[in-house]
Coordinates of N, CA, C and O in Angstrom, one line a residue:
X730 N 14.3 1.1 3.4 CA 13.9 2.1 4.4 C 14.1 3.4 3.7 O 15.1 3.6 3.1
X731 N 13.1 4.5 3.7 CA 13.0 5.8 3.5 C 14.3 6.5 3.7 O 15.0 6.2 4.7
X732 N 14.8 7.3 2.9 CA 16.0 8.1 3.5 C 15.2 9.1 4.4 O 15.4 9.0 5.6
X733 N 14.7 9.7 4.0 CA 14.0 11.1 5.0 C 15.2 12.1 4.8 O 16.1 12.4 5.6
X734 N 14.9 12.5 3.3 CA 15.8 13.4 3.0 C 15.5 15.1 3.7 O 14.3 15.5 3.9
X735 N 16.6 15.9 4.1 CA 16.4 16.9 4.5 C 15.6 18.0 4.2 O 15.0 18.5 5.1
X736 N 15.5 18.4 3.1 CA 15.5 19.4 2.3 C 14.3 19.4 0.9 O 13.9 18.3 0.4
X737 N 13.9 20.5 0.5 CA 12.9 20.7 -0.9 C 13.8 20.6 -2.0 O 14.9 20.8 -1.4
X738 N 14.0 20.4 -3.1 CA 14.4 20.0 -4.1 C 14.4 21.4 -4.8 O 15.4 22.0 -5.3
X739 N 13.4 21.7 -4.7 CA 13.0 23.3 -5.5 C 13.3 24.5 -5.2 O 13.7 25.3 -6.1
X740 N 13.1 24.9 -3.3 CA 13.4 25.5 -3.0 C 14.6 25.8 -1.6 O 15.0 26.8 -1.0
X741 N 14.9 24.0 -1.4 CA 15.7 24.0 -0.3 C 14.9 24.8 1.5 O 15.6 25.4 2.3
X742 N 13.7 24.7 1.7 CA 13.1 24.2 2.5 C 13.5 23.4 3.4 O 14.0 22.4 3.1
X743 N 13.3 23.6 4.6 CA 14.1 22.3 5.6 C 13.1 21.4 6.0 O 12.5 21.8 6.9
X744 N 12.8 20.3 5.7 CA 12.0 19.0 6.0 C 12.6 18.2 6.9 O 13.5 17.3 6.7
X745 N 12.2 18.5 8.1 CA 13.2 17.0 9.0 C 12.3 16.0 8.9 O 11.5 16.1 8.0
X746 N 12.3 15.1 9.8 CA 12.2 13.8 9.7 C 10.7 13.7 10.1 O 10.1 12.8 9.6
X747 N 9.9 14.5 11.0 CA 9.0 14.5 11.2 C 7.9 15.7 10.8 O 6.8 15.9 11.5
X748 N 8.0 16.3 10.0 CA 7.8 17.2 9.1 C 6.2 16.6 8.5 O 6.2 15.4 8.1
X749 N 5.2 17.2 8.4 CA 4.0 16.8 7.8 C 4.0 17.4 6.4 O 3.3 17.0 5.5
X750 N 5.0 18.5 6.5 CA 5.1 19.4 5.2 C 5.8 18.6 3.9 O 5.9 19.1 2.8
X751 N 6.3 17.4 4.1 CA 7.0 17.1 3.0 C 6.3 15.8 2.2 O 5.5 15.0 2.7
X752 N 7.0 16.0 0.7 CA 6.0 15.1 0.0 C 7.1 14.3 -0.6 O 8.2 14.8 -0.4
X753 N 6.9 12.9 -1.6 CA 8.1 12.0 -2.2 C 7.3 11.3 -3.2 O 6.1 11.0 -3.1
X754 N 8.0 11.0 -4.0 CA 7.9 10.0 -5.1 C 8.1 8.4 -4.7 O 8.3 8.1 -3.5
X755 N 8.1 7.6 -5.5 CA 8.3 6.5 -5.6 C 10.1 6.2 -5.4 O 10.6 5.2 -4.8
X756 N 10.9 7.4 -6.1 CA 12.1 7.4 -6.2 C 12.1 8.0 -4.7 O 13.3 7.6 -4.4
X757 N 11.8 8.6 -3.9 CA 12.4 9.5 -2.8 C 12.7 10.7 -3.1 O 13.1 11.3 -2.1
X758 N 12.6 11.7 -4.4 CA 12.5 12.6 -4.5 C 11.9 13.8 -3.7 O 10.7 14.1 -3.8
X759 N 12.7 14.3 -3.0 CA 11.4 15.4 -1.6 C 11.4 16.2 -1.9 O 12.3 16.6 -2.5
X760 N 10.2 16.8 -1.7 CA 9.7 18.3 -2.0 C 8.7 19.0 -0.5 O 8.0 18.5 0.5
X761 N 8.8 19.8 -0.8 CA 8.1 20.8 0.4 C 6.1 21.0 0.0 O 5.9 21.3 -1.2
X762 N 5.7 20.8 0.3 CA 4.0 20.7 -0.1 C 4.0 22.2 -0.9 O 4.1 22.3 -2.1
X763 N 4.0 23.0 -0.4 CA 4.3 24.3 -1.3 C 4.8 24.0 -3.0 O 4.3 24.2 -4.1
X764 N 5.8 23.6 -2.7 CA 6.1 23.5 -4.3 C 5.6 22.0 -4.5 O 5.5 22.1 -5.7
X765 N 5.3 20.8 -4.2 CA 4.9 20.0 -4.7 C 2.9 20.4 -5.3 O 2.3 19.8 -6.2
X766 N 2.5 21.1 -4.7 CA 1.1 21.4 -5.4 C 1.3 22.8 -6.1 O 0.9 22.7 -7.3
X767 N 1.8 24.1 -5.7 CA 1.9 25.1 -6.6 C 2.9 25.0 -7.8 O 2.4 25.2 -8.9
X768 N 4.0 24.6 -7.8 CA 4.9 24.7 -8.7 C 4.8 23.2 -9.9 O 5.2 23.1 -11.0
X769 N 4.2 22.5 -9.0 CA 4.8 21.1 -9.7 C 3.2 20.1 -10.3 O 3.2 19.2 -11.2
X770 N 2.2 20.7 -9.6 CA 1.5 20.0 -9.7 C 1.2 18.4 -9.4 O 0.7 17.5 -10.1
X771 N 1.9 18.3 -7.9 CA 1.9 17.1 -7.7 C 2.6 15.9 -8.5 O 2.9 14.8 -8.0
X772 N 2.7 16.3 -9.7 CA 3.9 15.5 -10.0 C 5.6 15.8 -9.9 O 6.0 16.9 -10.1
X773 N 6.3 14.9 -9.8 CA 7.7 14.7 -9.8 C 8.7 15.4 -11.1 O 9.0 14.6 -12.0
X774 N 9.1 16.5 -11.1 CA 9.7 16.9 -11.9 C 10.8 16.1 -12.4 O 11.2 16.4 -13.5
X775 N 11.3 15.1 -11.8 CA 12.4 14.5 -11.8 C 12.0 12.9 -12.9 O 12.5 12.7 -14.0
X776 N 11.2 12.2 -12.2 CA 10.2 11.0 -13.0 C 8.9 11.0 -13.2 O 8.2 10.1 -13.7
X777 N 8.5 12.0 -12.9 CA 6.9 12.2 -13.4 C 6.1 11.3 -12.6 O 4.9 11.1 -13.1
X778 N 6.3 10.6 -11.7 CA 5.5 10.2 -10.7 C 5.0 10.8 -9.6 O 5.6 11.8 -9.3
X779 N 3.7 10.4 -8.9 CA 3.1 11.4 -8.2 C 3.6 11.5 -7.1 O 4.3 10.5 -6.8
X780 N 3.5 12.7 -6.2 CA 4.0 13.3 -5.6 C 2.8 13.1 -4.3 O 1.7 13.5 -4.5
X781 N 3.3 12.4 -2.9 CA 2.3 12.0 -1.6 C 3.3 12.3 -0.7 O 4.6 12.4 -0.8
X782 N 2.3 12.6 0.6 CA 2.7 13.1 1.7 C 3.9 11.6 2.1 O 3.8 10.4 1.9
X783 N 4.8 12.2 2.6 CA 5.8 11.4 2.6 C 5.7 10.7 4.4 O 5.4 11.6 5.2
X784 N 5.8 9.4 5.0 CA 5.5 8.8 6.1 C 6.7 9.8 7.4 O 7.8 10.4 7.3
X785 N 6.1 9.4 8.0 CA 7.1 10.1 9.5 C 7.7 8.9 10.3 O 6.9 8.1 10.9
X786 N 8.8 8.7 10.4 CA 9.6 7.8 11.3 C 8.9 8.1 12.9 O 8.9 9.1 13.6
X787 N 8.6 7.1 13.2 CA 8.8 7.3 14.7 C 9.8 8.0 15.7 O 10.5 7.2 16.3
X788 N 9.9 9.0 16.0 CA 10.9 9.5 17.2 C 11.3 8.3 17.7 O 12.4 8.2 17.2
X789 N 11.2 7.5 18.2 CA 11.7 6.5 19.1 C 12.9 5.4 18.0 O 13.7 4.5 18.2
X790 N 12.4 6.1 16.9 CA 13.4 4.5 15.9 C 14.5 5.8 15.5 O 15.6 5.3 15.2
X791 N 14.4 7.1 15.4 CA 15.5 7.3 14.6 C 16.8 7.6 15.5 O 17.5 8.5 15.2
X792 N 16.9 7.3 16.1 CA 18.5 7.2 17.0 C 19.0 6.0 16.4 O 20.2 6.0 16.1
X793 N 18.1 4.7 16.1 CA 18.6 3.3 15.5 C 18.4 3.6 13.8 O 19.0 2.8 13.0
X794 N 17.7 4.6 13.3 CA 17.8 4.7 11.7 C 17.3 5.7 11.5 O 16.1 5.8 11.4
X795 N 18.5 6.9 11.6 CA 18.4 8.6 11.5 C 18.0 8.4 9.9 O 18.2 7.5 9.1
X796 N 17.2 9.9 9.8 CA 17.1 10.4 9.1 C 18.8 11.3 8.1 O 19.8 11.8 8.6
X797 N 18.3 11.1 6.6 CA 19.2 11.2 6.0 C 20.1 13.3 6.0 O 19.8 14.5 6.1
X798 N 21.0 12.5 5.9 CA 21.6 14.5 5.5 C 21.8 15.1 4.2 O 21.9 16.3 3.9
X799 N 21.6 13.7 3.3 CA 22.2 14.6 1.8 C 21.0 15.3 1.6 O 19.9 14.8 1.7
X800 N 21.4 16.5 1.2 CA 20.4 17.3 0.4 C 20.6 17.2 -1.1 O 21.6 16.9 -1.7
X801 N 19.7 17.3 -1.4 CA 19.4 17.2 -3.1 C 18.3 18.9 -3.2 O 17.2 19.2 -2.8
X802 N 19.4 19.5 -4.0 CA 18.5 20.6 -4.7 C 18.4 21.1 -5.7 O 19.2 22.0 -5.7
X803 N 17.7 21.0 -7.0 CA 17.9 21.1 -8.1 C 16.9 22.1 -8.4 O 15.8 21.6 -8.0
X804 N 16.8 23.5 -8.9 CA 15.7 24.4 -8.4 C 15.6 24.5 -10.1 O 14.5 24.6 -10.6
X805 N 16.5 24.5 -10.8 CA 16.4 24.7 -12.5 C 15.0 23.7 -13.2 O 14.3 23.9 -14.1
X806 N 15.0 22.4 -12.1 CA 14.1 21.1 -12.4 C 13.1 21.8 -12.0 O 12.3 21.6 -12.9
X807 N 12.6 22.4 -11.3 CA 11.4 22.9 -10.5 C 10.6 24.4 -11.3 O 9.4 24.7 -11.5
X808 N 11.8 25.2 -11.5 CA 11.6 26.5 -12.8 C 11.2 26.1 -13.8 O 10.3 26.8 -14.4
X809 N 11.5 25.3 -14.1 CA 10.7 24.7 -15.9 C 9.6 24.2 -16.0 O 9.3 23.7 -17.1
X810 N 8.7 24.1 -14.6 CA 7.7 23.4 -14.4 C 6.5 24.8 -13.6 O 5.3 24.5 -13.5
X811 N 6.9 25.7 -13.3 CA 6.5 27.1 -13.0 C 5.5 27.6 -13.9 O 5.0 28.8 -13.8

């Protein structure tokens, strides 16, 4: 199951769970659509895999499988790619 991580990787961005704005890798890496097409070029600074609109949980399922809290932000990964 998807974590549905909170947050942009790049810029720390808030992506909740139903957010159309966020994008992920194959690894779950999230990013905010802003930096996944201007900064990053759609690819994954982290694995170099591409970068897709990430799915939306149903409101009705996440009370039985919330969306995740860890944030992951690594913005140094994201500047080298600028």
């Amino acid at each position: 199951m998807l974590q549905l991580r909170p947050g942009c990787e790049c810029c720390d961005r808030d992506l909740p769970a139903d957010s159309t704005l966020a994008r992920i890798c194959t690894f779950e890496c999230t990013f905010c659509v802003d930096c996944a097409e201007q900064h990053l070029a759609g690819i994954c600074p982290n694995c170099g895999g591409e970068l897709l609109t990430r799915p939306r949980r149903p409101v009705a399922k996440l009370d039985k499988f919330p969306a995740s809290t860890e944030r992951v932000f690594k913005p140094a990964g994201c500047a080298a790619k600028a």
